[in-house]
């Protein structure tokens, strides 16, 4: 007799079934897949230990396409949110626009804004993205942000670059990119990853507040994950400047950041089926249900004074000015 699982697998693409089986074999019988979403070539699979699965509820999924015309799913994101012991946790798997240059950087910023807004899994307000409606949010995947050397220091690195590498260097680059590539390779050879991280587009954008406000990511204390040959270790193809394209970011609601601890963050050097090396992270979250409560035995009053607003489009259909304020309550229960 055909089991329900076998019938379900028969209706899916072969690689999706293979990935699920591979993850299941690695995790073992103790773990159960609680959510799986597919969008184009993107996959997001969430597994949970059977010991905690009864505490997980309200699983919701969404996503957005950001490929050509914001229709094709070759780029975009998948969102899965859930409630765990009064704690809303969201996972956002993304694949953003590729290639180097300022215009492609701007497209990536637009991509991530669209995914967070259109992929909202809870109905609060159209202007509030998924990270606002969650206590803890993780963004992970091929964000495609690149190493951007520009005019900074490339000549000094290149002057000492090894002749052995130069002899094998491809002529695919213009002179400027040739120098940038050599600069990056020198930092990789000397394992000066913190210096290399200074040229990372994503960390620069986070520092300057250009995108993903209040999101954090850890310094990459490992070699860049792209563009590598499909073999163990880190051996780079010369068509692209080595970059930290594959990342994990996280954000906690106000007052909850101490409840999220980072345990590990590293690249998987033995992964050989892509020109990217995936990264993996381990985190510890203290759920809201385990937080100590503050008992208040008297009434509290919130007073707002001297508030000013400008350039409001506040005319209604009767051409009458009718501005108002909306207060959204964001307690640990989000009620």
Backbone as numpy.savetxt, mean C-alpha at the origin, in Angstrom:
# Nx Ny Nz CAx CAy CAz Cx Cy Cz
-17.77 -38.36 -5.89 -18.60 -37.18 -5.89 -17.72 -35.93 -5.89
-18.17 -34.90 -6.61 -17.44 -33.64 -6.66 -17.79 -32.78 -5.46
-16.77 -32.38 -4.72 -17.02 -31.55 -3.55 -17.29 -30.11 -3.98
-17.86 -29.34 -3.06 -18.14 -27.92 -3.36 -16.84 -27.18 -3.67
-15.76 -27.50 -2.94 -14.48 -26.85 -3.16 -13.94 -27.17 -4.56
-14.05 -28.43 -4.99 -13.56 -28.83 -6.32 -14.38 -28.15 -7.42
-15.69 -28.03 -7.21 -16.53 -27.37 -8.20 -16.19 -25.88 -8.30
-15.96 -25.25 -7.15 -15.60 -23.84 -7.12 -14.26 -23.61 -7.84
-13.29 -24.49 -7.60 -11.99 -24.38 -8.25 -12.09 -24.53 -9.76
-13.00 -25.40 -10.22 -13.15 -25.65 -11.65 -13.65 -24.42 -12.40
-14.33 -23.53 -11.71 -14.88 -22.34 -12.34 -13.89 -21.17 -12.37
-12.75 -21.33 -11.74 -11.78 -20.25 -11.63 -10.60 -20.45 -12.57
-9.82 -19.37 -12.74 -8.60 -19.47 -13.51 -7.61 -20.37 -12.78
-6.80 -21.07 -13.56 -5.89 -22.05 -12.98 -4.89 -21.40 -12.01
-4.37 -20.20 -12.37 -3.36 -19.60 -11.50 -3.95 -19.15 -10.16
-5.24 -18.76 -10.16 -5.89 -18.40 -8.90 -5.98 -19.59 -7.98
-6.35 -20.72 -8.53 -6.44 -21.95 -7.74 -5.06 -22.36 -7.23
-4.05 -22.25 -8.08 -2.70 -22.62 -7.68 -2.20 -21.76 -6.52
-2.46 -20.45 -6.60 -2.01 -19.55 -5.54 -2.70 -19.88 -4.22
-4.02 -20.13 -4.29 -4.76 -20.45 -3.07 -4.23 -21.75 -2.45
-4.02 -22.75 -3.27 -3.52 -24.04 -2.76 -2.12 -23.89 -2.18
-1.28 -23.09 -2.83 0.09 -22.88 -2.36 0.08 -22.20 -0.98
-0.74 -21.14 -0.84 -0.82 -20.44 0.45 -1.36 -21.38 1.52
-2.39 -22.14 1.17 -2.98 -23.07 2.13 -1.98 -24.12 2.60
-1.16 -24.62 1.69 -0.16 -25.62 2.05 0.91 -25.04 2.97
1.28 -23.77 2.73 2.30 -23.13 3.56 1.76 -22.84 4.96
0.54 -22.32 5.04 -0.02 -21.94 6.33 -0.50 -23.14 7.15
-0.95 -24.16 6.45 -1.44 -25.34 7.14 -2.92 -25.28 7.44
-3.43 -26.35 8.02 -4.87 -26.48 8.25 -5.41 -25.51 9.29
-4.53 -24.92 10.09 -4.99 -24.02 11.14 -5.58 -22.74 10.57
-5.16 -22.38 9.34 -5.60 -21.12 8.75 -6.68 -21.35 7.70
-7.61 -20.41 7.65 -8.76 -20.49 6.75 -8.84 -19.21 5.94
-9.09 -19.34 4.65 -9.25 -18.15 3.81 -10.61 -17.54 4.09
-10.62 -16.26 4.49 -11.88 -15.61 4.84 -12.32 -14.60 3.78
-11.43 -14.25 2.85 -11.79 -13.32 1.77 -10.82 -13.50 0.62
-11.34 -13.42 -0.58 -10.50 -13.48 -1.78 -11.16 -12.64 -2.87
-10.42 -11.67 -3.38 -10.93 -10.80 -4.42 -9.96 -10.78 -5.60
-10.54 -10.65 -6.79 -9.76 -10.65 -8.03 -10.20 -9.48 -8.89
-9.24 -8.78 -9.45 -9.53 -7.66 -10.34 -8.43 -7.62 -11.39
-8.75 -8.04 -12.63 -7.72 -8.17 -13.65 -6.70 -9.21 -13.21
-5.42 -8.81 -13.21 -4.37 -9.71 -12.75 -4.05 -9.53 -11.27
-4.79 -8.66 -10.60 -4.56 -8.42 -9.17 -5.35 -9.42 -8.33
-4.75 -9.81 -7.21 -5.40 -10.73 -6.27 -5.19 -10.20 -4.85
-6.19 -10.37 -4.00 -6.05 -10.09 -2.59 -6.72 -11.22 -1.83
-5.91 -11.91 -1.05 -6.40 -13.08 -0.31 -6.11 -12.87 1.17
-7.14 -13.00 2.01 -7.02 -12.80 3.45 -7.28 -14.13 4.15
-6.33 -14.52 5.01 -6.45 -15.77 5.76 -6.43 -15.45 7.25
-7.08 -16.28 8.04 -7.13 -16.08 9.48 -6.99 -17.41 10.20
-6.39 -17.34 11.38 -6.27 -18.54 12.21 -7.66 -18.96 12.69
-7.87 -20.24 12.73 -9.17 -20.75 13.19 -9.42 -20.37 14.65
-8.36 -20.01 15.38 -8.51 -19.64 16.79 -9.19 -18.29 16.96
-9.14 -17.44 15.92 -9.72 -16.09 16.05 -10.86 -15.84 15.06
-11.15 -16.81 14.24 -12.08 -16.56 13.14 -13.49 -16.20 13.63
-13.87 -16.68 14.82 -15.20 -16.36 15.35 -15.31 -14.89 15.77
-14.17 -14.20 15.91 -14.18 -12.79 16.31 -14.14 -11.86 15.10
-14.09 -12.43 13.91 -14.04 -11.62 12.68 -15.43 -11.55 12.07
-15.86 -10.35 11.71 -17.20 -10.17 11.15 -17.21 -9.00 10.18
-18.36 -8.81 9.56 -18.60 -7.65 8.70 -17.51 -7.49 7.64
-17.20 -8.58 6.94 -16.19 -8.54 5.89 -16.80 -7.91 4.64
-16.16 -6.87 4.15 -16.64 -6.17 2.95 -15.50 -5.97 1.98
-15.83 -5.92 0.69 -14.80 -5.74 -0.33 -15.24 -4.70 -1.34
-14.26 -4.08 -1.97 -14.51 -3.07 -2.98 -13.23 -2.92 -3.81
-13.18 -1.88 -4.62 -11.98 -1.66 -5.41 -12.19 -0.60 -6.47
-11.16 -0.38 -7.27 -11.22 0.63 -8.33 -10.23 0.28 -9.41
-10.62 0.55 -10.66 -9.72 0.40 -11.80 -9.10 1.76 -12.14
-7.80 1.77 -12.38 -7.12 3.02 -12.74 -6.29 2.85 -14.00
-6.61 1.81 -14.79 -5.92 1.62 -16.06 -6.40 2.63 -17.07
-6.23 2.35 -18.34 -6.60 3.29 -19.40 -8.06 3.70 -19.27
-8.27 5.02 -19.18 -9.61 5.55 -19.04 -10.26 5.22 -17.72
-9.47 4.80 -16.73 -9.99 4.37 -15.43 -11.00 3.24 -15.58
-10.82 2.45 -16.64 -11.73 1.33 -16.91 -10.99 0.00 -16.83
-9.81 -0.08 -17.48 -9.07 -1.34 -17.51 -8.51 -1.67 -16.13
-8.50 -2.97 -15.81 -8.07 -3.42 -14.49 -6.62 -3.86 -14.47
-5.83 -3.46 -15.48 -4.40 -3.78 -15.42 -3.71 -2.96 -14.33
-4.32 -1.85 -13.94 -3.86 -1.05 -12.81 -5.07 -0.73 -11.94
-4.82 -0.55 -10.65 -5.93 -0.25 -9.76 -5.69 -0.83 -8.39
-6.79 -1.11 -7.67 -6.65 -1.62 -6.32 -7.84 -2.43 -5.86
-7.61 -3.26 -4.86 -8.65 -4.07 -4.23 -8.65 -3.76 -2.74
-9.84 -3.60 -2.18 -9.98 -3.27 -0.76 -10.80 -4.35 -0.07
-10.29 -4.86 1.05 -11.05 -5.77 1.91 -10.98 -5.22 3.33
-12.15 -5.04 3.94 -12.24 -4.53 5.31 -12.98 -5.55 6.18
-12.68 -5.51 7.45 -13.33 -6.44 8.37 -13.34 -5.85 9.78
-14.14 -6.43 10.61 -14.22 -6.03 12.01 -13.66 -7.17 12.86
-12.67 -6.83 13.71 -12.06 -7.81 14.60 -12.04 -7.24 16.02
-12.84 -7.79 16.88 -12.92 -7.35 18.27 -13.07 -5.82 18.36
-14.11 -5.32 17.74 -14.45 -3.89 17.73 -13.39 -3.04 17.03
-12.60 -3.63 16.16 -11.54 -2.92 15.44 -11.73 -3.12 13.95
-11.91 -2.04 13.22 -12.04 -2.12 11.77 -10.66 -2.06 11.13
-10.34 -3.09 10.37 -9.03 -3.21 9.70 -9.28 -3.32 8.21
-8.55 -2.53 7.42 -8.70 -2.56 5.97 -7.35 -2.87 5.31
-7.41 -3.71 4.28 -6.23 -4.04 3.47 -6.49 -3.56 2.05
-5.55 -2.78 1.53 -5.68 -2.21 0.19 -4.51 -2.70 -0.65
-4.78 -3.59 -1.58 -3.76 -4.11 -2.49 -3.79 -3.30 -3.78
-2.63 -2.76 -4.20 -2.63 -1.84 -5.33 -1.57 -2.22 -6.36
-1.83 -1.80 -7.57 -0.86 -1.85 -8.67 -0.99 -0.52 -9.41
-0.02 0.37 -9.18 -0.11 1.74 -9.69 0.64 1.89 -11.01
0.47 3.05 -11.63 1.08 3.35 -12.93 2.59 3.18 -12.87
3.17 2.71 -13.97 4.59 2.38 -14.03 5.42 3.53 -14.60
6.73 3.28 -14.68 7.73 4.10 -15.36 8.18 5.32 -14.54
9.32 5.85 -14.99 9.97 6.96 -14.29 9.48 8.29 -14.83
9.82 9.36 -14.10 9.47 10.70 -14.55 8.37 11.33 -13.72
8.33 12.66 -13.74 7.39 13.41 -12.93 5.94 13.14 -13.31
5.65 13.04 -14.60 4.26 12.82 -15.01 3.75 11.47 -14.52
4.60 10.44 -14.56 4.19 9.13 -14.07 4.06 9.12 -12.55
4.92 9.88 -11.86 4.77 10.05 -10.42 3.41 10.67 -10.10
3.03 11.72 -10.83 1.74 12.37 -10.60 0.59 11.41 -10.85
0.71 10.56 -11.87 -0.34 9.59 -12.17 -0.48 8.59 -11.02
0.63 8.17 -10.44 0.57 7.26 -9.30 -0.17 7.90 -8.12
0.12 9.16 -7.88 -0.57 9.87 -6.79 -2.07 9.92 -7.06
-2.44 10.19 -8.31 -3.87 10.21 -8.66 -4.49 8.82 -8.52
-3.73 7.79 -8.91 -4.22 6.42 -8.78 -4.59 6.08 -7.35
-3.68 6.39 -6.42 -3.91 5.99 -5.04 -5.08 6.77 -4.43
-5.24 8.03 -4.83 -6.39 8.80 -4.34 -7.70 8.19 -4.83
-7.73 7.78 -6.09 -8.95 7.18 -6.66 -9.28 5.86 -5.96
-8.26 5.05 -5.70 -8.50 3.74 -5.08 -9.05 3.90 -3.67
-8.46 4.80 -2.89 -8.91 4.98 -1.51 -10.33 5.54 -1.45
-10.67 6.43 -2.38 -11.99 7.05 -2.37 -13.05 6.13 -2.96
-12.77 5.57 -4.13 -13.77 4.74 -4.81 -13.89 3.35 -4.17
-12.83 2.93 -3.48 -12.85 1.61 -2.86 -13.35 1.60 -1.44
-14.09 2.63 -1.05 -14.57 2.69 0.33 -15.53 1.54 0.63
-15.34 0.92 1.76 -16.16 -0.24 2.12 -17.21 0.08 3.18
-17.21 1.31 3.69 -18.21 1.71 4.68 -18.82 3.05 4.26
-20.11 3.17 4.41 -20.83 4.36 3.96 -20.85 5.43 5.06
-19.86 6.31 5.03 -19.86 7.44 5.94 -20.20 8.71 5.19
-19.36 9.08 4.24 -19.57 10.28 3.45 -18.74 10.13 2.19
-19.22 10.67 1.08 -18.54 10.49 -0.20 -17.13 11.08 -0.22
-16.84 12.04 0.66 -15.52 12.66 0.69 -14.56 12.00 1.67
-15.00 10.94 2.34 -14.15 10.25 3.30 -13.70 8.93 2.70
-12.37 8.71 2.67 -11.86 7.50 2.03 -11.82 6.34 3.02
-11.34 5.19 2.53 -11.38 3.96 3.32 -10.52 4.07 4.57
-9.45 4.85 4.54 -8.59 4.96 5.72 -9.25 5.75 6.84
-10.24 6.59 6.51 -10.97 7.34 7.54 -11.99 6.45 8.23
-12.54 5.51 7.49 -13.58 4.64 8.05 -12.99 3.40 8.72
-11.67 3.33 8.83 -11.01 2.17 9.45 -10.14 2.63 10.61
-9.98 1.75 11.58 -9.08 2.06 12.68 -7.62 1.85 12.26
-7.39 0.82 11.46 -6.04 0.56 10.95 -6.16 0.19 9.47
-5.31 0.80 8.65 -5.35 0.56 7.21 -3.96 0.20 6.71
-3.89 -0.83 5.88 -2.63 -1.25 5.26 -2.74 -1.10 3.74
-1.73 -0.50 3.14 -1.63 -0.44 1.68 -0.41 -1.24 1.27
-0.57 -2.14 0.33 0.52 -3.02 -0.05 0.45 -3.37 -1.52
1.61 -3.69 -2.11 1.64 -4.11 -3.49 2.72 -3.41 -4.29
2.53 -3.42 -5.61 3.46 -2.76 -6.53 3.03 -1.32 -6.70
3.53 -0.45 -5.81 3.18 0.96 -5.89 3.94 1.67 -7.01
5.02 1.07 -7.48 5.77 1.53 -8.66 6.50 2.86 -8.48
6.64 3.35 -7.25 7.43 4.56 -7.05 8.91 4.24 -7.27
9.63 5.20 -7.85 10.97 4.94 -8.34 12.05 5.68 -7.56
13.28 5.28 -7.81 14.44 6.01 -7.32 14.66 7.20 -8.23
14.69 8.38 -7.64 14.84 9.62 -8.42 16.11 10.34 -7.98
17.18 10.13 -8.73 18.47 10.73 -8.39 18.53 12.18 -8.86
18.10 12.44 -10.09 18.16 13.78 -10.66 19.60 14.25 -10.77
19.85 15.46 -10.30 21.20 16.02 -10.37 21.98 15.80 -9.08
21.43 14.98 -8.15 22.04 14.86 -6.84 23.13 13.80 -6.82
24.36 14.22 -6.84 25.47 13.36 -6.48 25.82 12.25 -7.43
25.21 12.18 -8.61 25.48 11.02 -9.45 26.92 10.98 -9.93
27.52 12.12 -10.21 28.88 12.13 -10.74 29.89 11.62 -9.72
29.70 11.95 -8.43 30.66 11.52 -7.42 30.61 10.01 -7.22
29.40 9.43 -7.30 29.31 7.98 -7.20 29.92 7.32 -8.43
29.63 7.89 -9.59 30.05 7.27 -10.84 31.56 7.27 -10.99
32.23 8.24 -10.39 33.68 8.34 -10.55 34.39 7.13 -10.00
33.82 6.51 -8.97 34.45 5.35 -8.33 33.78 4.03 -8.69
32.89 4.09 -9.67 32.13 2.89 -10.01 33.05 1.84 -10.64
32.82 0.59 -10.31 33.73 -0.48 -10.72 33.74 -0.66 -12.23
34.94 -0.86 -12.79 35.08 -1.07 -14.24 34.45 -2.38 -14.67
34.39 -3.35 -13.75 33.82 -4.64 -14.10 32.35 -4.52 -14.46
31.62 -3.67 -13.72 30.21 -3.49 -14.05 30.07 -2.66 -15.32
30.89 -1.61 -15.46 30.78 -0.74 -16.62 30.99 -1.51 -17.92
31.84 -2.53 -17.87 32.10 -3.30 -19.08 30.87 -4.07 -19.52
30.00 -4.42 -18.55 28.80 -5.19 -18.88 27.56 -4.34 -18.98
27.73 -3.04 -18.82 26.56 -2.15 -18.77 25.92 -2.01 -20.14
24.60 -2.07 -20.16 23.87 -1.97 -21.41 23.85 -0.54 -21.92
23.72 -0.36 -23.21 23.67 0.97 -23.82 22.24 1.46 -23.97
21.30 0.86 -23.22 19.90 1.25 -23.35 19.61 2.62 -22.78
20.51 3.16 -21.94 20.26 4.40 -21.24 20.85 5.59 -21.97
20.19 6.73 -21.78 20.81 7.99 -22.14 21.92 8.25 -21.15
22.78 9.23 -21.42 23.91 9.47 -20.54 23.47 9.80 -19.13
22.38 10.58 -18.98 21.90 10.94 -17.66 21.46 9.73 -16.86
20.69 8.86 -17.48 20.22 7.68 -16.78 21.36 6.70 -16.54
22.33 6.69 -17.45 23.53 5.87 -17.27 24.21 6.24 -15.96
24.39 7.53 -15.73 25.04 8.01 -14.51 24.19 7.69 -13.28
22.88 7.87 -13.37 21.99 7.57 -12.25 22.03 6.09 -11.90
22.02 5.26 -12.92 22.06 3.81 -12.69 23.35 3.43 -11.96
24.45 3.98 -12.40 25.74 3.68 -11.76 25.76 4.16 -10.31
25.17 5.33 -10.08 25.12 5.87 -8.72 24.35 4.92 -7.80
23.20 4.45 -8.27 22.37 3.55 -7.48 23.08 2.22 -7.25
23.71 1.68 -8.28 24.41 0.41 -8.15 25.56 0.51 -7.17
26.21 1.66 -7.12 27.30 1.84 -6.16 26.77 1.79 -4.73
25.63 2.43 -4.49 25.04 2.39 -3.16 24.60 0.97 -2.79
24.11 0.22 -3.78 23.71 -1.16 -3.53 24.93 -2.01 -3.22
26.01 -1.82 -3.98 27.23 -2.59 -3.76 27.80 -2.36 -2.36
27.72 -1.14 -1.87 28.25 -0.80 -0.55 27.21 -0.97 0.56
26.02 -1.45 0.18 24.91 -1.66 1.12 24.54 -0.38 1.86
24.64 0.73 1.17 24.27 2.02 1.75 22.79 2.27 1.46
21.94 1.43 2.03 20.52 1.46 1.72 19.84 2.70 2.28
20.28 3.18 3.42 19.67 4.38 3.98 19.92 5.60 3.11
21.11 5.70 2.52 21.39 6.79 1.58 20.53 6.64 0.33
20.43 5.41 -0.17 19.61 5.15 -1.35 18.15 5.48 -1.07
17.70 5.21 0.15 16.31 5.46 0.52 15.97 6.95 0.45
16.97 7.81 0.60 16.74 9.26 0.51 16.26 9.69 -0.87
16.56 8.87 -1.88 16.18 9.20 -3.26 14.88 8.51 -3.68
14.22 7.85 -2.73 12.98 7.13 -3.03 11.82 8.10 -3.16
11.11 8.03 -4.27 9.98 8.94 -4.52 8.92 8.87 -3.44
8.60 7.67 -2.99 7.51 7.50 -2.05 7.83 8.15 -0.70
9.02 7.90 -0.17 9.33 8.49 1.13 9.45 10.01 1.03
9.90 10.52 -0.11 9.94 11.96 -0.30 8.52 12.54 -0.33
7.62 11.86 -1.03 6.23 12.33 -1.13 5.54 12.30 0.23
5.80 11.26 1.02 5.23 11.18 2.36 5.78 12.30 3.25
7.07 12.57 3.12 7.70 13.61 3.95 7.14 14.99 3.64
6.88 15.26 2.35 6.39 16.57 1.93 4.87 16.66 1.94
4.20 15.58 2.32 2.74 15.60 2.40 2.06 15.66 1.04
2.70 15.07 0.01 2.11 15.10 -1.33 1.06 14.02 -1.52
1.05 13.00 -0.72 0.05 11.95 -0.80 0.04 11.15 0.50
-1.05 10.40 0.71 -1.18 9.46 1.81 -0.81 10.09 3.16
-1.49 11.19 3.46 -1.26 11.89 4.72 -1.50 10.95 5.90
-0.57 10.95 6.85 -0.60 10.14 8.08 -0.26 8.68 7.85
-0.03 8.26 6.62 0.46 6.91 6.39 1.95 6.86 6.67
2.40 5.70 7.12 3.81 5.50 7.43 4.33 4.28 6.67
5.62 4.29 6.41 6.30 3.11 5.90 7.69 3.09 6.50
8.28 1.93 6.58 9.60 1.81 7.20 10.69 2.01 6.16
11.87 2.50 6.58 13.01 2.56 5.66 13.32 1.17 5.11
13.72 1.13 3.86 14.02 -0.15 3.21 15.48 -0.51 3.47
15.72 -1.31 4.47 17.08 -1.72 4.81 17.43 -3.01 4.07
17.21 -3.00 2.78 17.48 -4.14 1.91 17.63 -3.61 0.48
18.12 -4.42 -0.45 18.30 -3.95 -1.83 16.96 -3.61 -2.49
16.97 -2.74 -3.50 15.74 -2.45 -4.25 15.12 -3.72 -4.82
13.81 -3.72 -4.93 13.09 -4.93 -5.33 12.77 -5.00 -6.82
13.20 -3.99 -7.60 12.88 -3.93 -9.03 14.01 -3.18 -9.73
14.40 -3.50 -10.92 13.96 -4.53 -11.83 15.03 -5.62 -11.83
14.66 -6.83 -11.41 15.64 -7.89 -11.19 15.46 -9.02 -12.20
16.53 -9.81 -12.34 16.42 -11.03 -13.14 15.68 -12.09 -12.33
15.04 -13.00 -13.02 14.23 -14.03 -12.36 15.13 -15.16 -11.89
15.82 -14.88 -10.81 16.75 -15.83 -10.21 16.93 -15.43 -8.74
17.44 -16.34 -7.90 17.64 -15.99 -6.49 18.59 -14.81 -6.34
18.37 -14.03 -5.29 19.23 -12.88 -5.04 18.80 -11.65 -5.82
19.65 -10.63 -5.80 19.33 -9.35 -6.42 20.34 -9.06 -7.53
19.94 -9.37 -8.75 20.74 -9.06 -9.94 19.87 -8.22 -10.86
20.32 -7.00 -11.19 19.44 -6.01 -11.79 19.56 -5.92 -13.30
18.40 -5.82 -13.94 18.35 -5.53 -15.37 18.62 -4.04 -15.58
19.28 -3.72 -16.66 19.73 -2.34 -16.85 18.71 -1.44 -17.54
17.56 -1.99 -17.91 16.55 -1.15 -18.57 15.92 -0.14 -17.63
15.99 -0.38 -16.32 15.37 0.50 -15.34 16.35 0.77 -14.20
16.23 1.94 -13.58 17.02 2.24 -12.40 16.45 1.43 -11.23
17.28 0.68 -10.49 16.77 -0.12 -9.37 15.96 0.74 -8.40
14.79 0.24 -8.01 13.86 1.04 -7.20 13.10 0.16 -6.22
12.63 0.83 -5.16 11.80 0.17 -4.15 10.33 0.31 -4.56
9.93 -0.45 -5.57 8.57 -0.33 -6.10 7.55 -1.07 -5.23
7.99 -2.04 -4.47 7.08 -2.95 -3.75 7.11 -2.61 -2.27
5.96 -2.22 -1.72 5.96 -1.61 -0.40 4.76 -2.03 0.45
4.88 -1.74 1.74 3.77 -1.86 2.69 3.70 -0.57 3.49
2.53 0.06 3.51 2.31 1.26 4.31 1.18 0.98 5.29
1.12 1.78 6.36 0.10 1.57 7.37 -0.29 2.90 8.00
-1.51 2.93 8.48 -2.04 4.13 9.11 -3.03 3.72 10.20
-2.97 4.42 11.33 -3.91 4.18 12.43 -4.69 5.45 12.70
-5.93 5.29 13.15 -6.74 6.44 13.50 -6.11 7.19 14.68
-6.51 8.44 14.83 -5.99 9.29 15.90 -6.15 8.59 17.25
-5.03 8.52 17.99 -5.05 7.91 19.31 -4.85 6.41 19.33
-4.74 5.78 18.16 -4.61 4.32 18.10 -3.26 3.85 17.57
-2.36 4.77 17.26 -1.09 4.38 16.63 -0.26 3.48 17.55
-0.38 3.66 18.87 0.39 2.83 19.80 -0.13 1.39 19.83
-1.31 1.16 19.25 -1.88 -0.19 19.21 -1.35 -1.03 18.06
-0.55 -0.41 17.17 0.00 -1.13 16.02 1.52 -1.15 16.14
2.09 -2.34 16.21 3.54 -2.50 16.32 4.07 -3.25 15.09
5.19 -2.77 14.57 5.84 -3.43 13.44 6.83 -4.46 13.97
6.70 -5.70 13.52 7.58 -6.78 13.96 8.65 -7.12 12.94
8.32 -6.98 11.65 9.29 -7.33 10.61 8.92 -6.66 9.30
9.95 -6.37 8.49 9.74 -5.77 7.16 10.96 -6.12 6.33
10.76 -6.94 5.28 11.91 -7.43 4.52 11.50 -7.86 3.12
12.49 -7.96 2.25 12.26 -8.43 0.88 12.48 -9.93 0.80
11.79 -10.57 -0.13 11.91 -12.02 -0.33 12.88 -12.29 -1.47
14.13 -12.48 -1.15 15.19 -12.54 -2.17 15.13 -13.81 -3.02
14.51 -14.88 -2.52 14.50 -16.15 -3.25 13.30 -16.28 -4.19
12.46 -15.27 -4.26 11.31 -15.28 -5.16 11.81 -15.08 -6.59
11.47 -16.00 -7.53 12.09 -15.99 -8.86 11.11 -15.97 -10.02
9.83 -15.75 -9.77 8.84 -15.82 -10.86 8.44 -14.45 -11.39
9.17 -13.40 -11.02 8.84 -12.06 -11.47 10.11 -11.21 -11.52
10.03 -10.06 -12.22 11.15 -9.12 -12.19 11.05 -8.19 -10.98
10.11 -8.47 -10.08 10.00 -7.82 -8.77 10.34 -8.85 -7.69
10.90 -8.37 -6.58 10.99 -9.17 -5.37 9.90 -8.68 -4.42
8.99 -9.55 -4.01 7.94 -9.09 -3.08 8.52 -8.76 -1.72
7.79 -7.96 -0.96 8.17 -7.67 0.42 7.12 -8.27 1.34
7.52 -8.53 2.57 6.59 -9.08 3.55 6.78 -8.33 4.86
5.71 -8.23 5.60 5.76 -7.54 6.88 4.97 -8.30 7.93
5.33 -8.11 9.18 4.59 -8.69 10.30 4.25 -7.57 11.27
3.01 -7.55 11.72 2.52 -6.48 12.58 1.72 -7.08 13.74
1.73 -6.38 14.84 0.91 -6.76 15.98 -0.09 -5.65 16.27
-1.38 -5.99 16.31 -2.43 -5.01 16.58 -3.14 -5.37 17.88
-3.20 -4.42 18.80 -4.02 -4.58 19.99 -5.43 -4.12 19.66
-6.40 -5.02 19.67 -7.76 -4.64 19.27 -8.39 -3.68 20.28
-9.34 -2.90 19.79 -9.99 -1.90 20.64 -10.70 -2.54 21.84
-11.16 -3.76 21.65 -11.89 -4.44 22.73 -11.00 -4.67 23.95
-9.69 -4.72 23.71 -8.76 -4.97 24.81 -8.21 -3.70 25.42
-8.62 -2.55 24.89 -8.15 -1.28 25.44 -8.90 -0.96 26.74
-8.18 -0.37 27.67 -8.84 0.04 28.91 -9.75 1.22 28.65
-10.88 1.26 29.31 -11.86 2.31 29.10 -11.66 3.44 30.10
-12.09 4.62 29.71 -12.08 5.79 30.59 -13.52 6.04 31.04
-13.75 5.98 32.31 -15.11 6.16 32.83 -15.33 7.62 33.19
-16.38 8.20 32.63 -16.73 9.60 32.89 -18.06 9.62 33.61
-18.08 10.24 34.78 -19.28 10.24 35.63 -20.06 11.54 35.56
-19.77 12.38 34.59 -20.49 13.63 34.45 -20.64 13.97 32.98
-21.52 14.93 32.70 -21.77 15.31 31.32 -20.59 16.10 30.75
-20.35 15.89 29.46 -19.29 16.62 28.77 -19.92 17.53 27.72
-19.38 18.72 27.57 -19.87 19.66 26.58 -18.71 20.06 25.66
-18.99 20.04 24.37 -18.01 20.46 23.37 -18.45 21.82 22.83
-17.58 22.81 22.98 -17.89 24.16 22.52 -16.96 24.54 21.38
-17.54 24.98 20.26 -16.76 25.42 19.10 -17.03 26.89 18.90
-15.96 27.68 18.85 -16.11 29.13 18.75 -15.26 29.68 17.62
-15.70 30.83 17.14 -14.93 31.61 16.16 -14.53 30.79 14.93
-15.45 29.98 14.45 -15.19 29.21 13.24 -15.53 30.05 12.01
-14.65 30.03 11.03 -14.86 30.78 9.79 -14.69 29.84 8.61
-15.54 30.02 7.62 -15.46 29.24 6.38 -15.52 30.20 5.20
-14.78 29.86 4.15 -14.71 30.73 3.00 -15.01 29.95 1.72
-15.53 30.67 0.72 -15.73 30.12 -0.63 -16.61 28.88 -0.62
-17.64 28.89 0.20 -18.55 27.75 0.24 -19.59 27.85 -0.87
-19.82 26.75 -1.53 -20.89 26.68 -2.52 -22.14 26.20 -1.80
-22.84 27.13 -1.17 -23.88 26.74 -0.22 -25.29 27.15 -0.65
-25.49 27.50 -1.90 -26.85 27.81 -2.35 -27.60 26.52 -2.66
-28.83 26.45 -2.18 -29.63 25.30 -2.53 -30.44 25.58 -3.79
-31.38 24.69 -4.10 -32.15 24.83 -5.34 -33.01 26.09 -5.35
-33.28 26.63 -4.18 -34.09 27.86 -4.09 -33.21 29.11 -4.04
-31.91 28.93 -4.31 -30.94 30.03 -4.28 -30.89 30.70 -2.91
-31.08 29.89 -1.87 -31.00 30.39 -0.51 -29.72 29.84 0.14
-29.00 30.72 0.81 -27.79 30.27 1.50 -28.18 29.45 2.73
-27.66 28.24 2.77 -28.05 27.33 3.85 -26.86 26.45 4.27
-25.79 27.08 4.74 -24.61 26.28 5.14 -24.87 25.53 6.44
-24.17 24.42 6.62 -24.32 23.66 7.86 -23.02 22.90 8.12
-22.87 22.43 9.32 -21.71 21.64 9.72 -22.15 20.22 10.00
-21.28 19.25 9.63 -21.57 17.86 9.91 -20.46 17.32 10.83
-20.84 16.74 11.96 -19.89 16.15 12.88 -19.99 14.63 12.78
-18.86 13.98 12.52 -18.82 12.52 12.41 -18.14 11.95 13.64
-18.86 11.09 14.34 -18.33 10.50 15.58 -17.47 9.31 15.25
-16.20 9.32 15.76 -15.24 8.26 15.45 -14.72 7.66 16.74
-15.60 7.03 17.48 -15.18 6.33 18.71 -14.57 5.00 18.32
-14.10 4.27 19.29 -13.53 2.94 19.00 -14.59 2.00 18.43
-15.87 2.30 18.68 -16.95 1.50 18.13 -17.44 2.06 16.81
-17.03 3.29 16.45 -17.45 3.95 15.22 -18.96 3.92 15.05
-19.68 4.29 16.10 -21.14 4.32 16.02 -21.64 5.73 15.84
